Amino acid sequence: MTATALLPGLLRSTRRRSVSPTLVLAWVVVAVVILWAIAPGLFTHYSATSGVPQDRLLPPDAQHWFGTDQLGRDQYSRVVHGSIHSLSGAVVAVAVGFVAGSLLGLLAGSLGGLVDIVIGRVVDVLLSVPGLLLSLTVIILLGFGTVHAAIAVGLTSIASFTRLTRSEVVGVRRSDYVEAAFGSGGRRWSVLFRHVLPNSLGPVLALVALQIGTAIIAISTLGFLGYGAPPPTPEWGLLIADGRNYVATSWWLTTYPGIVVVVVVLAANRIGQSLGRRGRQGGSR
Amino acid sequence: MTLLDLDGLSVSYATRQGTRTVVEDVSFAVDPGELVAVVGESGSGKTTTAQAVLGLLADNGRIESGRISLNGTDIARWSDRRLRAVRGSQISLVPQDPGNSLDPVKTIGSQIAEVFRLHEPRGRRPVGPRVIDLLERVGLTRPELRARQYPHELSGGMRQRVLIAIAVALHPQLIIADEPTSALDVTVQRTILDLIDSLRQEFGTAVLLVTHDLGVAADRSDRLVVMKDGRVQETGPTPVVVADPSSEYTRALLADAPSFGSPLQARREQREPVAAVSSGGVTPAEAPPAIVVEGLVKEFRGGRRGDAVRAVDDVSFVVPRGTTHALVGESGSGKTTTARLVTRFETPTAGSIRLDGSDVSELRGEDLRQLRRRIQLVYQNPFATLDPRHRVRDIVAEPLRNFDLGDRSSRRDRTLELLDLVALPAAVADRPARELSGGQRQRVAIARALAVEPEVVVLDEAVSALDVTVQAAILRLLDDLQRRLGLTYLFISHDLAVVRQISDTVSVLSGGRVVESGPVERIFTEPEDPYTRQLLAAVPGAATPAPSEPKAAQ
């Protein structure tokens, strides 16, 4: 549903308006990273896990774009192969946050009263705990691993999804057309799903895009701290952590994966921003 | 010599679809001390013209050609910086919406003082006393207190006075008033227009009044400029234009303006017998009346100190079947709350509402849902009551779906039938509501209301947001539907002229109470209550000489 709702809007925007160059660049970056995740073989022929020992710690050159690590593994290949872990982790994390958060928000916003108060206070508590601390706590309870790390990151974003959905639902629920729908004999749940939910989701979808960037950072952070995927998985956070040991002599091991993370997150944020703007314009009409 | 002279002014906006010319070859002049009214419907370019004079066009707007001469100097192509010295000191603006035009976090006094600070060298004269003086001049009581208050502590009329104070602060030669009273109640509107008049006489200021209300324009202006689709249709001295319009459009506008013509005159005469029955002690003939409201009270909690606020206080009225009863009053009179009580979007605190003899004031749950088949509400703002994501077809068919009436194909037929009933082409069925105009949307809303064949339709300011010509068309439609389907209307409006056209009986509300009620003709010709009299006197256009009426009715 989310994808079908989003697609025509995107098509329309590219067709009519002159698109800003940074936005195009952002989409290109995201497209490349998604291709990395789907078909890493197209981008590199080096293995991500086994290296050539005599080629260890080579600086970047035409053969090894990002240089090689202490085991002689091509760092570019590790970044390419690692994208699947970071991306899928981010998608799972955001999916957890979006589904749980928007359902809680819909409940809180539409039922009001005690339900609203209880959900609101739980959200307050979630927001008051620092995100990293919360995900570390969850991951220690669940155990290490990529999926667990993703769930842990997703839980931290539930609060913001709930807040946003609730505020949208509260606004839409009071609008004339929702009252008119009740006036036409609509039952509570049919009005909720026919009118309230579709008209509330615009800004929430924009938050999804924004949260993907945040989730990539959070997952890399967990990887960096050693709570995510175990070595030798070429997860981005893990790459940065490994390279840290050689930062004085082989700067490329931390720098290049770091730059990739930053660029991807910036791209995701840029896209999120543009969707948010569209959402606001659509809402004001 | 002329103060302001527009000569062949054209303004265009750059849009995604290319440039669109919204003001084309507009020429008129304003002499010192004169009040010129620019009249037109939405989209006529009247506001754009005013903005062009002030150099306040939107970012995508551009003056294509023409001259704007102020005291003989062409300012059309002046930079923003140069215009800044003119704005406020020579030309000033009274904006439309007093609710949005004041800074909510600054006191009234400091906002007025700002004008002096911007235009006069620092410290020439103390500003404080002049602010107080101005506030007194625009008729605000306790000016020292007002200067310390914030906008939210003032009523709409008081805020508009503050905006006028800002506009006249530097004794400009020209004040541009863009719909200065459209957001205000009719009695407040009159005092504001009186104020503008008296300031005009006192300072000799010319006023360019932009308005959609022909009544206001005819009452107050020396000369009229009638605009349509960006072009001037007609211009001339007000009495001449009103008495003998030369353009077709002006004639239509005059005929449709509720204060002037009476297009539904025939209707009233035709149903005189019905009205007579209802007025004769308000007793129904044989069948029970469609609506009987007795002793209706609604209290809202949460006033200051948690007191209950009585929005509706002991309201009673009877509406015979097939007739129209109007509830009239200013904002805060409780008329909309009454409408929401009758349609049971609110539950009354006390009193009874009987529809067709059965008490509906206590209905809940499924019974309440079933009530929607018998009574429907049409809202004021056609832009807010239709789900922007739905197609017209879905909107009109929604009540049918909710009540499981018919199958898919019969619902489709019924939808087209309903669209035809409200005189919309079948082609709009597949378009989303957001692509329709205001009048079309209101027709869709009426079609939706009629889908379940209700006995009673409550119209809450249903034509107030529409242009006069569209308004007249919707009123004719409502009248026609009433006769064909035998509908009973409860018509809520602040606009007495409209009420006079469409209703048989009327209740005048003030402060939640009925101050007077009876047949519409009697209330309008022989009002007994002082409040009703005051309300009627404030209707713009009432002061216009009679000759206009037979002219318009032709």
PDB file of N, CA, C and O in Angstrom, chain A residues 99-164:
ATOM      1  N   VAL A  99       5.318   0.065  11.398  1.00  0.00           N
ATOM      2  CA  VAL A  99       4.106  -0.720  11.620  1.00  0.00           C
ATOM      3  C   VAL A  99       3.611  -0.553  13.062  1.00  0.00           C
ATOM      4  O   VAL A  99       2.455  -0.173  13.300  1.00  0.00           O
ATOM      5  N   ALA A 100       4.518  -0.790  14.006  1.00  0.00           N
ATOM      6  CA  ALA A 100       4.101  -0.684  15.405  1.00  0.00           C
ATOM      7  C   ALA A 100       3.713   0.749  15.749  1.00  0.00           C
ATOM      8  O   ALA A 100       2.677   0.995  16.370  1.00  0.00           O
ATOM      9  N   GLY A 101       4.554   1.675  15.308  1.00  0.00           N
ATOM     10  CA  GLY A 101       4.315   3.074  15.662  1.00  0.00           C
ATOM     11  C   GLY A 101       3.034   3.627  15.077  1.00  0.00           C
ATOM     12  O   GLY A 101       2.255   4.292  15.771  1.00  0.00           O
ATOM     13  N   SER A 102       2.767   3.348  13.786  1.00  0.00           N
ATOM     14  CA  SER A 102       1.568   3.959  13.201  1.00  0.00           C
ATOM     15  C   SER A 102       0.302   3.294  13.735  1.00  0.00           C
ATOM     16  O   SER A 102      -0.722   3.961  13.890  1.00  0.00           O
ATOM     17  N   LEU A 103       0.373   2.004  14.049  1.00  0.00           N
ATOM     18  CA  LEU A 103      -0.812   1.379  14.643  1.00  0.00           C
ATOM     19  C   LEU A 103      -1.099   1.961  16.019  1.00  0.00           C
ATOM     20  O   LEU A 103      -2.236   2.294  16.351  1.00  0.00           O
ATOM     21  N   LEU A 104      -0.037   2.092  16.832  1.00  0.00           N
ATOM     22  CA  LEU A 104      -0.225   2.693  18.159  1.00  0.00           C
ATOM     23  C   LEU A 104      -0.749   4.122  18.027  1.00  0.00           C
ATOM     24  O   LEU A 104      -1.644   4.536  18.763  1.00  0.00           O
ATOM     25  N   GLY A 105      -0.190   4.865  17.060  1.00  0.00           N
ATOM     26  CA  GLY A 105      -0.615   6.244  16.856  1.00  0.00           C
ATOM     27  C   GLY A 105      -2.069   6.323  16.423  1.00  0.00           C
ATOM     28  O   GLY A 105      -2.822   7.183  16.884  1.00  0.00           O
ATOM     29  N   LEU A 106      -2.474   5.408  15.542  1.00  0.00           N
ATOM     30  CA  LEU A 106      -3.860   5.379  15.073  1.00  0.00           C
ATOM     31  C   LEU A 106      -4.800   5.090  16.243  1.00  0.00           C
ATOM     32  O   LEU A 106      -5.832   5.749  16.404  1.00  0.00           O
ATOM     33  N   LEU A 107      -4.413   4.121  17.072  1.00  0.00           N
ATOM     34  CA  LEU A 107      -5.230   3.797  18.243  1.00  0.00           C
ATOM     35  C   LEU A 107      -5.338   4.997  19.170  1.00  0.00           C
ATOM     36  O   LEU A 107      -6.423   5.401  19.579  1.00  0.00           O
ATOM     37  N   ALA A 108      -4.178   5.583  19.487  1.00  0.00           N
ATOM     38  CA  ALA A 108      -4.165   6.695  20.428  1.00  0.00           C
ATOM     39  C   ALA A 108      -4.964   7.868  19.889  1.00  0.00           C
ATOM     40  O   ALA A 108      -5.779   8.468  20.600  1.00  0.00           O
ATOM     41  N   GLY A 109      -4.759   8.183  18.612  1.00  0.00           N
ATOM     42  CA  GLY A 109      -5.409   9.353  18.041  1.00  0.00           C
ATOM     43  C   GLY A 109      -6.899   9.172  17.847  1.00  0.00           C
ATOM     44  O   GLY A 109      -7.664  10.113  18.008  1.00  0.00           O
ATOM     45  N   SER A 110      -7.329   7.952  17.509  1.00  0.00           N
ATOM     46  CA  SER A 110      -8.738   7.795  17.192  1.00  0.00           C
ATOM     47  C   SER A 110      -9.576   7.432  18.417  1.00  0.00           C
ATOM     48  O   SER A 110     -10.721   7.842  18.513  1.00  0.00           O
ATOM     49  N   LEU A 111      -9.002   6.652  19.337  1.00  0.00           N
ATOM     50  CA  LEU A 111      -9.793   6.278  20.508  1.00  0.00           C
ATOM     51  C   LEU A 111      -9.772   7.368  21.565  1.00  0.00           C
ATOM     52  O   LEU A 111     -10.751   7.601  22.251  1.00  0.00           O
ATOM     53  N   GLY A 112      -8.624   8.025  21.708  1.00  0.00           N
ATOM     54  CA  GLY A 112      -8.524   9.096  22.698  1.00  0.00           C
ATOM     55  C   GLY A 112      -8.655   8.546  24.116  1.00  0.00           C
ATOM     56  O   GLY A 112      -8.476   7.353  24.369  1.00  0.00           O
ATOM     57  N   GLY A 113      -8.975   9.422  25.032  1.00  0.00           N
ATOM     58  CA  GLY A 113      -9.238   9.031  26.410  1.00  0.00           C
ATOM     59  C   GLY A 113      -8.085   8.304  27.055  1.00  0.00           C
ATOM     60  O   GLY A 113      -6.916   8.661  26.882  1.00  0.00           O
ATOM     61  N   LEU A 114      -8.422   7.218  27.776  1.00  0.00           N
ATOM     62  CA  LEU A 114      -7.424   6.493  28.558  1.00  0.00           C
ATOM     63  C   LEU A 114      -6.353   5.875  27.661  1.00  0.00           C
ATOM     64  O   LEU A 114      -5.157   5.913  27.969  1.00  0.00           O
ATOM     65  N   VAL A 115      -6.797   5.306  26.524  1.00  0.00           N
ATOM     66  CA  VAL A 115      -5.850   4.681  25.600  1.00  0.00           C
ATOM     67  C   VAL A 115      -4.788   5.683  25.165  1.00  0.00           C
ATOM     68  O   VAL A 115      -3.583   5.402  25.174  1.00  0.00           O
ATOM     69  N   ASP A 116      -5.272   6.862  24.831  1.00  0.00           N
ATOM     70  CA  ASP A 116      -4.376   7.920  24.384  1.00  0.00           C
ATOM     71  C   ASP A 116      -3.380   8.271  25.485  1.00  0.00           C
ATOM     72  O   ASP A 116      -2.177   8.414  25.250  1.00  0.00           O
ATOM     73  N   ILE A 117      -3.892   8.392  26.693  1.00  0.00           N
ATOM     74  CA  ILE A 117      -3.026   8.785  27.815  1.00  0.00           C
ATOM     75  C   ILE A 117      -1.948   7.722  28.052  1.00  0.00           C
ATOM     76  O   ILE A 117      -0.761   8.037  28.168  1.00  0.00           O
ATOM     77  N   VAL A 118      -2.378   6.448  28.095  1.00  0.00           N
ATOM     78  CA  VAL A 118      -1.422   5.372  28.378  1.00  0.00           C
ATOM     79  C   VAL A 118      -0.345   5.317  27.285  1.00  0.00           C
ATOM     80  O   VAL A 118       0.856   5.322  27.571  1.00  0.00           O
ATOM     81  N   ILE A 119      -0.778   5.301  26.017  1.00  0.00           N
ATOM     82  CA  ILE A 119       0.196   5.240  24.927  1.00  0.00           C
ATOM     83  C   ILE A 119       1.105   6.461  24.961  1.00  0.00           C
ATOM     84  O   ILE A 119       2.323   6.361  24.797  1.00  0.00           O
ATOM     85  N   GLY A 120       0.514   7.596  25.225  1.00  0.00           N
ATOM     86  CA  GLY A 120       1.303   8.829  25.277  1.00  0.00           C
ATOM     87  C   GLY A 120       2.403   8.764  26.328  1.00  0.00           C
ATOM     88  O   GLY A 120       3.544   9.157  26.068  1.00  0.00           O
ATOM     89  N   ARG A 121       2.074   8.244  27.498  1.00  0.00           N
ATOM     90  CA  ARG A 121       3.088   8.191  28.559  1.00  0.00           C
ATOM     91  C   ARG A 121       4.170   7.152  28.248  1.00  0.00           C
ATOM     92  O   ARG A 121       5.336   7.377  28.500  1.00  0.00           O
ATOM     93  N   VAL A 122       3.755   6.006  27.652  1.00  0.00           N
ATOM     94  CA  VAL A 122       4.746   5.006  27.264  1.00  0.00           C
ATOM     95  C   VAL A 122       5.722   5.615  26.250  1.00  0.00           C
ATOM     96  O   VAL A 122       6.941   5.436  26.347  1.00  0.00           O
ATOM     97  N   VAL A 123       5.168   6.375  25.311  1.00  0.00           N
ATOM     98  CA  VAL A 123       6.002   7.041  24.308  1.00  0.00           C
ATOM     99  C   VAL A 123       6.959   8.018  24.987  1.00  0.00           C
ATOM    100  O   VAL A 123       8.142   8.092  24.656  1.00  0.00           O
ATOM    101  N   ASP A 124       6.442   8.761  25.977  1.00  0.00           N
ATOM    102  CA  ASP A 124       7.300   9.690  26.712  1.00  0.00           C
ATOM    103  C   ASP A 124       8.497   8.962  27.309  1.00  0.00           C
ATOM    104  O   ASP A 124       9.632   9.432  27.232  1.00  0.00           O
ATOM    105  N   VAL A 125       8.228   7.804  27.928  1.00  0.00           N
ATOM    106  CA  VAL A 125       9.307   7.038  28.551  1.00  0.00           C
ATOM    107  C   VAL A 125      10.319   6.602  27.489  1.00  0.00           C
ATOM    108  O   VAL A 125      11.524   6.755  27.657  1.00  0.00           O
ATOM    109  N   LEU A 126       9.793   6.061  26.365  1.00  0.00           N
ATOM    110  CA  LEU A 126      10.677   5.617  25.287  1.00  0.00           C
ATOM    111  C   LEU A 126      11.557   6.767  24.799  1.00  0.00           C
ATOM    112  O   LEU A 126      12.748   6.590  24.553  1.00  0.00           O
ATOM    113  N   LEU A 127      10.967   7.944  24.673  1.00  0.00           N
ATOM    114  CA  LEU A 127      11.724   9.081  24.158  1.00  0.00           C
ATOM    115  C   LEU A 127      12.749   9.581  25.168  1.00  0.00           C
ATOM    116  O   LEU A 127      13.768  10.154  24.793  1.00  0.00           O
ATOM    117  N   SER A 128      12.468   9.362  26.468  1.00  0.00           N
ATOM    118  CA  SER A 128      13.379   9.899  27.479  1.00  0.00           C
ATOM    119  C   SER A 128      14.633   9.037  27.622  1.00  0.00           C
ATOM    120  O   SER A 128      15.641   9.505  28.135  1.00  0.00           O
ATOM    121  N   VAL A 129      14.562   7.768  27.182  1.00  0.00           N
ATOM    122  CA  VAL A 129      15.756   6.919  27.233  1.00  0.00           C
ATOM    123  C   VAL A 129      16.562   7.159  25.959  1.00  0.00           C
ATOM    124  O   VAL A 129      16.006   7.097  24.868  1.00  0.00           O
ATOM    125  N   PRO A 130      17.876   7.426  26.083  1.00  0.00           N
ATOM    126  CA  PRO A 130      18.678   7.625  24.870  1.00  0.00           C
ATOM    127  C   PRO A 130      18.571   6.411  23.944  1.00  0.00           C
ATOM    128  O   PRO A 130      18.597   5.272  24.411  1.00  0.00           O
ATOM    129  N   GLY A 131      18.453   6.669  22.649  1.00  0.00           N
ATOM    130  CA  GLY A 131      18.222   5.611  21.682  1.00  0.00           C
ATOM    131  C   GLY A 131      19.253   4.504  21.734  1.00  0.00           C
ATOM    132  O   GLY A 131      18.912   3.320  21.741  1.00  0.00           O
ATOM    133  N   LEU A 132      20.522   4.893  21.819  1.00  0.00           N
ATOM    134  CA  LEU A 132      21.583   3.883  21.809  1.00  0.00           C
ATOM    135  C   LEU A 132      21.491   2.981  23.031  1.00  0.00           C
ATOM    136  O   LEU A 132      21.595   1.759  22.929  1.00  0.00           O
ATOM    137  N   LEU A 133      21.228   3.610  24.183  1.00  0.00           N
ATOM    138  CA  LEU A 133      21.115   2.839  25.420  1.00  0.00           C
ATOM    139  C   LEU A 133      19.974   1.840  25.311  1.00  0.00           C
ATOM    140  O   LEU A 133      20.095   0.663  25.683  1.00  0.00           O
ATOM    141  N   LEU A 134      18.860   2.309  24.739  1.00  0.00           N
ATOM    142  CA  LEU A 134      17.696   1.452  24.588  1.00  0.00           C
ATOM    143  C   LEU A 134      18.019   0.276  23.674  1.00  0.00           C
ATOM    144  O   LEU A 134      17.731  -0.884  24.001  1.00  0.00           O
ATOM    145  N   SER A 135      18.655   0.551  22.525  1.00  0.00           N
ATOM    146  CA  SER A 135      18.945  -0.568  21.624  1.00  0.00           C
ATOM    147  C   SER A 135      19.966  -1.519  22.226  1.00  0.00           C
ATOM    148  O   SER A 135      19.869  -2.726  22.031  1.00  0.00           O
ATOM    149  N   LEU A 136      20.935  -0.981  22.984  1.00  0.00           N
ATOM    150  CA  LEU A 136      21.912  -1.871  23.630  1.00  0.00           C
ATOM    151  C   LEU A 136      21.216  -2.789  24.625  1.00  0.00           C
ATOM    152  O   LEU A 136      21.475  -3.992  24.679  1.00  0.00           O
ATOM    153  N   THR A 137      20.281  -2.199  25.392  1.00  0.00           N
ATOM    154  CA  THR A 137      19.551  -3.002  26.370  1.00  0.00           C
ATOM    155  C   THR A 137      18.784  -4.115  25.677  1.00  0.00           C
ATOM    156  O   THR A 137      18.832  -5.291  26.074  1.00  0.00           O
ATOM    157  N   VAL A 138      18.074  -3.739  24.604  1.00  0.00           N
ATOM    158  CA  VAL A 138      17.263  -4.722  23.892  1.00  0.00           C
ATOM    159  C   VAL A 138      18.147  -5.812  23.302  1.00  0.00           C
ATOM    160  O   VAL A 138      17.847  -7.003  23.399  1.00  0.00           O
ATOM    161  N   ILE A 139      19.282  -5.409  22.736  1.00  0.00           N
ATOM    162  CA  ILE A 139      20.124  -6.399  22.048  1.00  0.00           C
ATOM    163  C   ILE A 139      20.784  -7.333  23.046  1.00  0.00           C
ATOM    164  O   ILE A 139      21.006  -8.516  22.759  1.00  0.00           O
ATOM    165  N   ILE A 140      21.026  -6.848  24.236  1.00  0.00           N
ATOM    166  CA  ILE A 140      21.594  -7.734  25.254  1.00  0.00           C
ATOM    167  C   ILE A 140      20.551  -8.759  25.684  1.00  0.00           C
ATOM    168  O   ILE A 140      20.837  -9.927  25.931  1.00  0.00           O
ATOM    169  N   LEU A 141      19.261  -8.318  25.723  1.00  0.00           N
ATOM    170  CA  LEU A 141      18.188  -9.247  26.063  1.00  0.00           C
ATOM    171  C   LEU A 141      17.972 -10.259  24.951  1.00  0.00           C
ATOM    172  O   LEU A 141      17.758 -11.447  25.192  1.00  0.00           O
ATOM    173  N   LEU A 142      18.043  -9.798  23.669  1.00  0.00           N
ATOM    174  CA  LEU A 142      17.730 -10.667  22.538  1.00  0.00           C
ATOM    175  C   LEU A 142      18.916 -11.514  22.108  1.00  0.00           C
ATOM    176  O   LEU A 142      18.750 -12.581  21.530  1.00  0.00           O
ATOM    177  N   GLY A 143      20.110 -11.029  22.332  1.00  0.00           N
ATOM    178  CA  GLY A 143      21.308 -11.682  21.810  1.00  0.00           C
ATOM    179  C   GLY A 143      21.816 -10.953  20.586  1.00  0.00           C
ATOM    180  O   GLY A 143      21.058 -10.222  19.944  1.00  0.00           O
ATOM    181  N   PHE A 144      23.112 -11.162  20.248  1.00  0.00           N
ATOM    182  CA  PHE A 144      23.721 -10.442  19.134  1.00  0.00           C
ATOM    183  C   PHE A 144      23.198 -10.937  17.805  1.00  0.00           C
ATOM    184  O   PHE A 144      22.569 -11.978  17.721  1.00  0.00           O
ATOM    185  N   GLY A 145      23.477 -10.184  16.722  1.00  0.00           N
ATOM    186  CA  GLY A 145      23.081 -10.631  15.385  1.00  0.00           C
ATOM    187  C   GLY A 145      22.436  -9.517  14.592  1.00  0.00           C
ATOM    188  O   GLY A 145      21.935  -8.546  15.156  1.00  0.00           O
ATOM    189  N   THR A 146      22.440  -9.672  13.265  1.00  0.00           N
ATOM    190  CA  THR A 146      21.949  -8.620  12.377  1.00  0.00           C
ATOM    191  C   THR A 146      20.472  -8.322  12.620  1.00  0.00           C
ATOM    192  O   THR A 146      20.069  -7.180  12.779  1.00  0.00           O
ATOM    193  N   VAL A 147      19.654  -9.384  12.649  1.00  0.00           N
ATOM    194  CA  VAL A 147      18.208  -9.184  12.790  1.00  0.00           C
ATOM    195  C   VAL A 147      17.880  -8.580  14.152  1.00  0.00           C
ATOM    196  O   VAL A 147      17.084  -7.648  14.267  1.00  0.00           O
ATOM    197  N   HIS A 148      18.539  -9.098  15.166  1.00  0.00           N
ATOM    198  CA  HIS A 148      18.281  -8.574  16.503  1.00  0.00           C
ATOM    199  C   HIS A 148      18.682  -7.110  16.600  1.00  0.00           C
ATOM    200  O   HIS A 148      17.987  -6.296  17.225  1.00  0.00           O
ATOM    201  N   ALA A 149      19.813  -6.786  15.969  1.00  0.00           N
ATOM    202  CA  ALA A 149      20.249  -5.387  15.969  1.00  0.00           C
ATOM    203  C   ALA A 149      19.199  -4.518  15.282  1.00  0.00           C
ATOM    204  O   ALA A 149      18.863  -3.425  15.759  1.00  0.00           O
ATOM    205  N   ALA A 150      18.637  -5.037  14.172  1.00  0.00           N
ATOM    206  CA  ALA A 150      17.627  -4.268  13.447  1.00  0.00           C
ATOM    207  C   ALA A 150      16.393  -4.040  14.300  1.00  0.00           C
ATOM    208  O   ALA A 150      15.844  -2.929  14.364  1.00  0.00           O
ATOM    209  N   ILE A 151      15.954  -5.098  14.993  1.00  0.00           N
ATOM    210  CA  ILE A 151      14.770  -4.947  15.852  1.00  0.00           C
ATOM    211  C   ILE A 151      15.050  -3.936  16.955  1.00  0.00           C
ATOM    212  O   ILE A 151      14.222  -3.070  17.263  1.00  0.00           O
ATOM    213  N   ALA A 152      16.239  -4.042  17.531  1.00  0.00           N
ATOM    214  CA  ALA A 152      16.599  -3.129  18.612  1.00  0.00           C
ATOM    215  C   ALA A 152      16.563  -1.684  18.131  1.00  0.00           C
ATOM    216  O   ALA A 152      16.050  -0.793  18.824  1.00  0.00           O
ATOM    217  N   VAL A 153      17.066  -1.451  16.914  1.00  0.00           N
ATOM    218  CA  VAL A 153      17.046  -0.091  16.370  1.00  0.00           C
ATOM    219  C   VAL A 153      15.610   0.337  16.064  1.00  0.00           C
ATOM    220  O   VAL A 153      15.202   1.466  16.333  1.00  0.00           O
ATOM    221  N   GLY A 154      14.824  -0.613  15.521  1.00  0.00           N
ATOM    222  CA  GLY A 154      13.431  -0.307  15.192  1.00  0.00           C
ATOM    223  C   GLY A 154      12.632   0.127  16.410  1.00  0.00           C
ATOM    224  O   GLY A 154      11.845   1.064  16.345  1.00  0.00           O
ATOM    225  N   LEU A 155      12.867  -0.543  17.537  1.00  0.00           N
ATOM    226  CA  LEU A 155      12.121  -0.210  18.749  1.00  0.00           C
ATOM    227  C   LEU A 155      12.323   1.250  19.148  1.00  0.00           C
ATOM    228  O   LEU A 155      11.406   1.894  19.644  1.00  0.00           O
ATOM    229  N   THR A 156      13.546   1.755  18.913  1.00  0.00           N
ATOM    230  CA  THR A 156      13.782   3.138  19.327  1.00  0.00           C
ATOM    231  C   THR A 156      13.011   4.132  18.477  1.00  0.00           C
ATOM    232  O   THR A 156      12.781   5.252  18.901  1.00  0.00           O
ATOM    233  N   SER A 157      12.607   3.713  17.237  1.00  0.00           N
ATOM    234  CA  SER A 157      11.897   4.690  16.397  1.00  0.00           C
ATOM    235  C   SER A 157      10.383   4.579  16.549  1.00  0.00           C
ATOM    236  O   SER A 157       9.654   5.396  15.994  1.00  0.00           O
ATOM    237  N   ILE A 158       9.909   3.578  17.294  1.00  0.00           N
ATOM    238  CA  ILE A 158       8.457   3.450  17.483  1.00  0.00           C
ATOM    239  C   ILE A 158       7.872   4.729  18.059  1.00  0.00           C
ATOM    240  O   ILE A 158       6.824   5.215  17.629  1.00  0.00           O
ATOM    241  N   ALA A 159       8.592   5.295  19.028  1.00  0.00           N
ATOM    242  CA  ALA A 159       8.060   6.463  19.726  1.00  0.00           C
ATOM    243  C   ALA A 159       7.770   7.609  18.765  1.00  0.00           C
ATOM    244  O   ALA A 159       6.681   8.179  18.783  1.00  0.00           O
ATOM    245  N   SER A 160       8.739   7.909  17.868  1.00  0.00           N
ATOM    246  CA  SER A 160       8.504   9.056  16.984  1.00  0.00           C
ATOM    247  C   SER A 160       7.405   8.757  15.959  1.00  0.00           C
ATOM    248  O   SER A 160       6.625   9.648  15.624  1.00  0.00           O
ATOM    249  N   PHE A 161       7.343   7.494  15.482  1.00  0.00           N
ATOM    250  CA  PHE A 161       6.245   7.156  14.566  1.00  0.00           C
ATOM    251  C   PHE A 161       4.894   7.289  15.259  1.00  0.00           C
ATOM    252  O   PHE A 161       3.927   7.789  14.678  1.00  0.00           O
ATOM    253  N   THR A 162       4.819   6.839  16.505  1.00  0.00           N
ATOM    254  CA  THR A 162       3.556   6.927  17.240  1.00  0.00           C
ATOM    255  C   THR A 162       3.129   8.382  17.392  1.00  0.00           C
ATOM    256  O   THR A 162       1.988   8.748  17.112  1.00  0.00           O
ATOM    257  N   ARG A 163       4.087   9.197  17.842  1.00  0.00           N
ATOM    258  CA  ARG A 163       3.782  10.623  18.039  1.00  0.00           C
ATOM    259  C   ARG A 163       3.236  11.261  16.771  1.00  0.00           C
ATOM    260  O   ARG A 163       2.198  11.916  16.784  1.00  0.00           O
ATOM    261  N   LEU A 164       3.966  11.040  15.669  1.00  0.00           N
ATOM    262  CA  LEU A 164       3.585  11.709  14.416  1.00  0.00           C
ATOM    263  C   LEU A 164       2.223  11.220  13.929  1.00  0.00           C
ATOM    264  O   LEU A 164       1.340  12.015  13.585  1.00  0.00           O
TER     265      LEU A 164
END
